[in-house]
């Protein structure tokens, strides 16, 4: 079915006067590298500016990247990763992994440990998806509530199905993968599909301006925030995608489909929330 704006408004409902940051969850963002430090910063910005609503954000990254991004971090906390991975994630409500994360044996082991031990909501994106594609059976016994956020090329790697076939029947392949591994799939595209096999929502909201570097990282940041204070289900996840698309559309109207960049989407999240609430 198509997304219902009432569901999105419920996800972004107004907050009580006596609320505090503890009411809105803890989101961890695990990613970044010296090569791709910008990716984790974009996800951080989408979360920590409180634009998407999470109560607390923790950046988990290697020591060198932590030093690099530290001057830009105001509201978030930074956890320079050494041998303390489980300690860094034990109190999180949501963990988002993959933005700017290099594919190497160390990070492959980190992903394996997370899937074996983390029991909360887990969003897997970008570099982590590519590492997962080498051994999707890691999903079978995980106790985490997993969301995968691939674009079509990443989904092709995960499924070993060619892109042409997926384009013909994207919903079918997303549902089959979701059913097999008991995860939720958010398949990105002009028509974004969110499915847990038993329930599926299509967001038919093409925004050409989102075809720019970093847009996927922003979506992961928005999703990690929304999941921190909402239930894990298809409606919540689809609502996060809708919010991201709305922010992208607002940015595109201001900067054009050619000129907009991912940070423009971030800066439009506040206006997107207001627009959705007023619909």
mmCIF file of C-alpha atoms in Angstrom:
data_model
loop_
_atom_site.group_PDB
_atom_site.id
_atom_site.type_symbol
_atom_site.label_atom_id
_atom_site.label_comp_id
_atom_site.label_asym_id
_atom_site.label_seq_id
_atom_site.Cartn_x
_atom_site.Cartn_y
_atom_site.Cartn_z
ATOM 1 C CA UNK A 1 0.000 0.000 0.000
ATOM 2 C CA UNK A 2 1.001 3.640 -0.324
ATOM 3 C CA UNK A 3 2.059 5.588 2.724
ATOM 4 C CA UNK A 4 -0.657 7.299 4.781
ATOM 5 C CA UNK A 5 0.168 10.833 5.912
ATOM 6 C CA UNK A 6 -1.745 10.165 9.143
ATOM 7 C CA UNK A 7 0.860 7.543 10.073
ATOM 8 C CA UNK A 8 3.679 10.017 9.424
ATOM 9 C CA UNK A 9 1.973 12.662 11.578
ATOM 10 C CA UNK A 10 1.617 10.145 14.401
ATOM 11 C CA UNK A 11 5.357 9.392 14.258
ATOM 12 C CA UNK A 12 6.066 13.146 14.431
ATOM 13 C CA UNK A 13 3.410 13.988 17.005
ATOM 14 C CA UNK A 14 3.808 16.945 19.361
ATOM 15 C CA UNK A 15 5.590 16.398 22.639
ATOM 16 C CA UNK A 16 4.384 16.859 26.193
ATOM 17 C CA UNK A 17 5.383 20.001 28.066
ATOM 18 C CA UNK A 18 7.147 17.985 30.780
ATOM 19 C CA UNK A 19 9.214 15.783 28.440
ATOM 20 C CA UNK A 20 12.997 15.386 28.662
ATOM 21 C CA UNK A 21 15.722 14.016 26.394
ATOM 22 C CA UNK A 22 15.516 10.607 28.056
ATOM 23 C CA UNK A 23 12.029 10.177 26.613
ATOM 24 C CA UNK A 24 13.336 10.135 23.050
ATOM 25 C CA UNK A 25 15.996 7.470 23.040
ATOM 26 C CA UNK A 26 19.706 7.039 22.438
ATOM 27 C CA UNK A 27 20.993 6.666 18.898
ATOM 28 C CA UNK A 28 24.461 5.385 18.074
ATOM 29 C CA UNK A 29 26.112 6.127 14.722
ATOM 30 C CA UNK A 30 28.953 3.755 13.888
ATOM 31 C CA UNK A 31 30.923 4.683 10.797
ATOM 32 C CA UNK A 32 33.316 7.123 9.233
ATOM 33 C CA UNK A 33 36.933 6.810 8.210
ATOM 34 C CA UNK A 34 39.711 9.149 7.159
ATOM 35 C CA UNK A 35 38.613 8.563 3.555
ATOM 36 C CA UNK A 36 34.906 9.098 4.229
ATOM 37 C CA UNK A 37 34.704 11.208 7.375
ATOM 38 C CA UNK A 38 31.978 13.362 5.823
ATOM 39 C CA UNK A 39 29.498 10.479 5.809
ATOM 40 C CA UNK A 40 29.328 10.080 9.560
ATOM 41 C CA UNK A 41 29.151 13.862 9.966
ATOM 42 C CA UNK A 42 26.098 14.045 7.724
ATOM 43 C CA UNK A 43 24.313 11.322 9.657
ATOM 44 C CA UNK A 44 25.300 13.076 12.871
ATOM 45 C CA UNK A 45 23.925 16.384 11.643
ATOM 46 C CA UNK A 46 20.588 14.850 10.683
ATOM 47 C CA UNK A 47 20.306 13.411 14.183
ATOM 48 C CA UNK A 48 22.005 15.603 16.679
ATOM 49 C CA UNK A 49 20.690 19.012 15.656
ATOM 50 C CA UNK A 50 17.454 17.589 17.081
ATOM 51 C CA UNK A 51 15.960 18.041 13.646
ATOM 52 C CA UNK A 52 14.754 14.461 13.569
ATOM 53 C CA UNK A 53 14.044 14.197 17.276
ATOM 54 C CA UNK A 54 16.305 11.691 19.014
ATOM 55 C CA UNK A 55 17.234 12.510 22.595
ATOM 56 C CA UNK A 56 20.941 11.659 22.493
ATOM 57 C CA UNK A 57 23.468 10.753 19.802
ATOM 58 C CA UNK A 58 26.729 8.889 20.224
ATOM 59 C CA UNK A 59 29.315 8.834 17.431
ATOM 60 C CA UNK A 60 31.274 5.575 17.411
ATOM 61 C CA UNK A 61 34.320 5.656 15.153
ATOM 62 C CA UNK A 62 38.044 4.906 15.052
ATOM 63 C CA UNK A 63 40.441 7.101 17.025
ATOM 64 C CA UNK A 64 41.878 8.955 14.017
ATOM 65 C CA UNK A 65 38.462 9.844 12.642
ATOM 66 C CA UNK A 66 37.275 10.858 16.117
ATOM 67 C CA UNK A 67 40.059 13.445 16.327
ATOM 68 C CA UNK A 68 39.204 14.722 12.847
ATOM 69 C CA UNK A 69 35.489 15.260 13.479
ATOM 70 C CA UNK A 70 35.714 16.370 17.128
ATOM 71 C CA UNK A 71 35.779 20.118 16.306
ATOM 72 C CA UNK A 72 32.439 19.813 14.476
ATOM 73 C CA UNK A 73 30.633 17.916 17.235
ATOM 74 C CA UNK A 74 28.613 20.129 19.558
ATOM 75 C CA UNK A 75 25.618 18.246 20.951
ATOM 76 C CA UNK A 76 26.741 14.644 20.404
ATOM 77 C CA UNK A 77 29.205 12.525 22.335
ATOM 78 C CA UNK A 78 32.132 10.741 20.662
ATOM 79 C CA UNK A 79 33.305 7.235 21.491
ATOM 80 C CA UNK A 80 36.764 6.568 19.963
ATOM 81 C CA UNK A 81 36.694 2.846 19.281
ATOM 82 C CA UNK A 82 39.461 0.547 20.498
ATOM 83 C CA UNK A 83 38.593 -2.812 22.050
ATOM 84 C CA UNK A 84 35.421 -1.587 23.732
ATOM 85 C CA UNK A 85 32.768 -2.141 21.073
ATOM 86 C CA UNK A 86 30.209 -3.873 23.302
ATOM 87 C CA UNK A 87 30.629 -1.203 25.964
ATOM 88 C CA UNK A 88 29.970 1.522 23.383
ATOM 89 C CA UNK A 89 26.626 0.069 22.274
ATOM 90 C CA UNK A 90 25.187 -1.597 25.385
ATOM 91 C CA UNK A 91 22.802 1.229 26.388
ATOM 92 C CA UNK A 92 21.646 2.304 22.922
ATOM 93 C CA UNK A 93 18.059 2.103 21.689
ATOM 94 C CA UNK A 94 19.177 2.263 18.060
ATOM 95 C CA UNK A 95 22.493 1.616 16.345
ATOM 96 C CA UNK A 96 23.104 2.776 12.771
ATOM 97 C CA UNK A 97 26.176 1.269 11.148
ATOM 98 C CA UNK A 98 27.868 1.703 7.797
ATOM 99 C CA UNK A 99 28.057 5.362 6.756
ATOM 100 C CA UNK A 100 31.589 5.957 5.507
ATOM 101 C CA UNK A 101 32.742 2.647 6.985
ATOM 102 C CA UNK A 102 35.628 1.014 5.132
ATOM 103 C CA UNK A 103 35.318 -2.613 4.105
ATOM 104 C CA UNK A 104 38.091 -4.462 5.902
ATOM 105 C CA UNK A 105 38.539 -7.466 8.187
ATOM 106 C CA UNK A 106 38.393 -5.378 11.364
ATOM 107 C CA UNK A 107 35.051 -3.827 10.473
ATOM 108 C CA UNK A 108 33.727 -7.169 9.256
ATOM 109 C CA UNK A 109 34.451 -8.566 12.708
ATOM 110 C CA UNK A 110 32.774 -5.575 14.360
ATOM 111 C CA UNK A 111 29.640 -6.165 12.261
ATOM 112 C CA UNK A 112 29.648 -9.843 13.207
ATOM 113 C CA UNK A 113 29.963 -9.036 16.919
ATOM 114 C CA UNK A 114 27.122 -6.512 16.700
ATOM 115 C CA UNK A 115 24.785 -8.954 14.955
ATOM 116 C CA UNK A 116 25.594 -11.607 17.545
ATOM 117 C CA UNK A 117 25.188 -9.398 20.604
ATOM 118 C CA UNK A 118 23.062 -6.282 19.984
ATOM 119 C CA UNK A 119 19.375 -6.802 20.815
ATOM 120 C CA UNK A 120 17.855 -3.424 19.988
ATOM 121 C CA UNK A 121 17.018 -1.690 16.701
ATOM 122 C CA UNK A 122 19.821 -1.936 14.160
ATOM 123 C CA UNK A 123 20.039 -0.025 10.861
ATOM 124 C CA UNK A 124 22.590 -1.394 8.381
ATOM 125 C CA UNK A 125 23.679 0.879 5.536
ATOM 126 C CA UNK A 126 26.437 1.569 2.990
ATOM 127 C CA UNK A 127 29.771 -0.099 3.789
ATOM 128 C CA UNK A 128 28.166 -2.415 6.329
ATOM 129 C CA UNK A 129 25.726 -3.653 3.662
ATOM 130 C CA UNK A 130 28.592 -4.527 1.348
ATOM 131 C CA UNK A 131 30.348 -6.447 4.107
ATOM 132 C CA UNK A 132 27.094 -8.201 5.035
ATOM 133 C CA UNK A 133 26.679 -9.282 1.406
ATOM 134 C CA UNK A 134 29.682 -11.588 1.883
ATOM 135 C CA UNK A 135 27.774 -13.571 4.513
ATOM 136 C CA UNK A 136 24.054 -12.808 4.769
ATOM 137 C CA UNK A 137 23.632 -15.821 7.053
ATOM 138 C CA UNK A 138 24.834 -13.560 9.864
ATOM 139 C CA UNK A 139 21.247 -12.264 9.888
ATOM 140 C CA UNK A 140 19.697 -15.634 10.679
ATOM 141 C CA UNK A 141 20.445 -15.825 14.393
ATOM 142 C CA UNK A 142 20.644 -12.145 15.286
ATOM 143 C CA UNK A 143 18.443 -10.898 18.117
ATOM 144 C CA UNK A 144 18.534 -7.323 16.808
ATOM 145 C CA UNK A 145 15.549 -5.713 15.108
ATOM 146 C CA UNK A 146 17.235 -5.148 11.765
ATOM 147 C CA UNK A 147 16.532 -2.610 9.017
ATOM 148 C CA UNK A 148 18.556 -2.826 5.803
ATOM 149 C CA UNK A 149 18.671 0.333 3.657
ATOM 150 C CA UNK A 150 20.169 -0.650 0.283
ATOM 151 C CA UNK A 151 19.955 1.111 -3.039
ATOM 152 C CA UNK A 152 19.386 -1.239 -5.943
ATOM 153 C CA UNK A 153 23.077 -2.015 -6.577
ATOM 154 C CA UNK A 154 23.659 -2.869 -2.918
ATOM 155 C CA UNK A 155 20.512 -4.984 -2.917
ATOM 156 C CA UNK A 156 21.791 -6.840 -5.973
ATOM 157 C CA UNK A 157 24.932 -7.743 -4.010
ATOM 158 C CA UNK A 158 22.867 -8.891 -1.022
ATOM 159 C CA UNK A 159 20.563 -11.095 -3.081
ATOM 160 C CA UNK A 160 22.875 -12.209 -5.904
ATOM 161 C CA UNK A 161 20.104 -11.154 -8.291
ATOM 162 C CA UNK A 162 20.975 -8.948 -11.253
ATOM 163 C CA UNK A 163 19.823 -5.330 -11.239
ATOM 164 C CA UNK A 164 17.650 -5.737 -14.329
ATOM 165 C CA UNK A 165 15.578 -8.457 -12.660
ATOM 166 C CA UNK A 166 15.193 -6.478 -9.432
ATOM 167 C CA UNK A 167 13.983 -3.435 -11.370
ATOM 168 C CA UNK A 168 11.216 -5.545 -12.925
ATOM 169 C CA UNK A 169 9.929 -6.869 -9.575
ATOM 170 C CA UNK A 170 11.456 -4.849 -6.720
ATOM 171 C CA UNK A 171 8.641 -5.538 -4.264
ATOM 172 C CA UNK A 172 8.808 -9.285 -4.832
ATOM 173 C CA UNK A 173 12.545 -9.502 -4.234
ATOM 174 C CA UNK A 174 12.413 -7.223 -1.208
ATOM 175 C CA UNK A 175 9.626 -9.302 0.325
ATOM 176 C CA UNK A 176 11.446 -12.564 -0.352
ATOM 177 C CA UNK A 177 14.646 -11.331 1.263
ATOM 178 C CA UNK A 178 12.737 -9.935 4.224
ATOM 179 C CA UNK A 179 10.878 -13.212 4.711
ATOM 180 C CA UNK A 180 14.020 -15.345 4.471
ATOM 181 C CA UNK A 181 16.064 -13.366 7.002
ATOM 182 C CA UNK A 182 13.303 -11.896 9.194
ATOM 183 C CA UNK A 183 14.454 -8.303 8.646
ATOM 184 C CA UNK A 184 12.859 -5.117 7.344
ATOM 185 C CA UNK A 185 14.076 -3.953 3.946
ATOM 186 C CA UNK A 186 14.027 -0.315 2.902
ATOM 187 C CA UNK A 187 14.865 -0.456 -0.802
ATOM 188 C CA UNK A 188 15.752 3.068 -1.906
ATOM 189 C CA UNK A 189 14.679 4.511 -5.241
ATOM 190 C CA UNK A 190 12.272 6.925 -6.918
ATOM 191 C CA UNK A 191 9.663 4.593 -5.444
ATOM 192 C CA UNK A 192 11.035 3.504 -2.083
ATOM 193 C CA UNK A 193 9.819 0.157 -0.786
ATOM 194 C CA UNK A 194 9.611 -0.724 2.899
ATOM 195 C CA UNK A 195 8.665 -4.293 3.746
ATOM 196 C CA UNK A 196 8.857 -6.873 6.511
ATOM 197 C CA UNK A 197 7.238 -9.443 4.176
ATOM 198 C CA UNK A 198 3.897 -9.420 6.018
ATOM 199 C CA UNK A 199 3.393 -5.674 5.484
ATOM 200 C CA UNK A 200 4.693 -3.408 2.725
ATOM 201 C CA UNK A 201 4.529 0.337 2.080
ATOM 202 C CA UNK A 202 5.555 2.167 -1.081
ATOM 203 C CA UNK A 203 6.688 5.800 -0.936
ATOM 204 C CA UNK A 204 6.085 7.110 -4.453
ATOM 205 C CA UNK A 205 7.903 10.395 -3.928
ATOM 206 C CA UNK A 206 10.632 10.944 -6.556
ATOM 207 C CA UNK A 207 13.085 13.723 -5.680
ATOM 208 C CA UNK A 208 15.815 13.925 -8.368
ATOM 209 C CA UNK A 209 17.839 16.321 -6.246
ATOM 210 C CA UNK A 210 18.507 13.501 -3.766
ATOM 211 C CA UNK A 211 20.728 11.855 -6.369
ATOM 212 C CA UNK A 212 23.807 13.389 -4.783
ATOM 213 C CA UNK A 213 26.625 12.169 -2.541
ATOM 214 C CA UNK A 214 25.638 11.832 1.093
ATOM 215 C CA UNK A 215 21.868 11.591 0.649
ATOM 216 C CA UNK A 216 21.819 7.983 1.796
ATOM 217 C CA UNK A 217 23.778 8.928 4.898
ATOM 218 C CA UNK A 218 21.220 11.598 5.742
ATOM 219 C CA UNK A 219 18.383 9.086 5.406
ATOM 220 C CA UNK A 220 20.209 6.734 7.774
ATOM 221 C CA UNK A 221 20.557 9.547 10.288
ATOM 222 C CA UNK A 222 16.873 10.437 10.047
ATOM 223 C CA UNK A 223 15.862 6.779 10.365
ATOM 224 C CA UNK A 224 18.118 6.244 13.374
ATOM 225 C CA UNK A 225 16.521 9.222 15.106
ATOM 226 C CA UNK A 226 12.914 8.320 14.305
ATOM 227 C CA UNK A 227 13.401 4.734 15.513
ATOM 228 C CA UNK A 228 14.843 5.972 18.812
ATOM 229 C CA UNK A 229 11.449 7.212 20.003
ATOM 230 C CA UNK A 230 9.036 5.120 17.935
ATOM 231 C CA UNK A 231 8.230 1.436 17.591
ATOM 232 C CA UNK A 232 10.067 -0.826 15.169
ATOM 233 C CA UNK A 233 7.578 -1.420 12.364
ATOM 234 C CA UNK A 234 7.015 -0.739 8.681
ATOM 235 C CA UNK A 235 4.962 2.417 9.310
ATOM 236 C CA UNK A 236 7.690 4.018 11.430
ATOM 237 C CA UNK A 237 10.420 3.183 8.934
ATOM 238 C CA UNK A 238 8.365 4.357 5.960
ATOM 239 C CA UNK A 239 7.531 7.577 7.819
ATOM 240 C CA UNK A 240 11.249 8.297 8.227
ATOM 241 C CA UNK A 241 11.745 7.805 4.488
ATOM 242 C CA UNK A 242 8.808 10.118 3.780
ATOM 243 C CA UNK A 243 10.217 12.806 6.080
ATOM 244 C CA UNK A 244 13.579 12.551 4.324
ATOM 245 C CA UNK A 245 11.956 12.819 0.888
ATOM 246 C CA UNK A 246 9.903 15.824 1.973
ATOM 247 C CA UNK A 247 13.019 17.574 3.262
ATOM 248 C CA UNK A 248 14.752 16.742 -0.018
ATOM 249 C CA UNK A 249 11.875 18.186 -2.035
ATOM 250 C CA UNK A 250 11.907 21.413 -0.021
ATOM 251 C CA UNK A 251 15.669 21.701 -0.548
ATOM 252 C CA UNK A 252 15.293 21.009 -4.267
ATOM 253 C CA UNK A 253 12.665 23.729 -4.622
ATOM 254 C CA UNK A 254 15.099 26.171 -3.047
ATOM 255 C CA UNK A 255 18.381 25.120 -4.660
ATOM 256 C CA UNK A 256 17.242 23.180 -7.804
ATOM 257 C CA UNK A 257 17.691 19.517 -8.645
ATOM 258 C CA UNK A 258 21.157 20.259 -10.019
ATOM 259 C CA UNK A 259 22.594 22.427 -7.260
ATOM 260 C CA UNK A 260 21.277 20.921 -4.044
ATOM 261 C CA UNK A 261 23.601 18.884 -1.844
ATOM 262 C CA UNK A 262 22.941 16.524 1.054
ATOM 263 C CA UNK A 263 23.430 19.177 3.722
ATOM 264 C CA UNK A 264 20.602 21.164 2.092
ATOM 265 C CA UNK A 265 18.299 18.251 2.917
ATOM 266 C CA UNK A 266 19.458 18.333 6.524
ATOM 267 C CA UNK A 267 18.731 22.037 6.755
ATOM 268 C CA UNK A 268 15.218 21.440 5.403
ATOM 269 C CA UNK A 269 14.187 18.789 7.942
ATOM 270 C CA UNK A 270 12.654 21.366 10.300
ATOM 271 C CA UNK A 271 10.476 22.789 7.518
ATOM 272 C CA UNK A 272 9.532 19.264 6.451
ATOM 273 C CA UNK A 273 8.305 18.393 9.943
ATOM 274 C CA UNK A 274 6.230 21.577 10.078
ATOM 275 C CA UNK A 275 4.735 20.870 6.655
ATOM 276 C CA UNK A 276 3.797 17.299 7.550
ATOM 277 C CA UNK A 277 2.238 18.320 10.862
ATOM 278 C CA UNK A 278 0.135 20.974 9.105
ATOM 279 C CA UNK A 279 -1.215 18.657 6.404
#
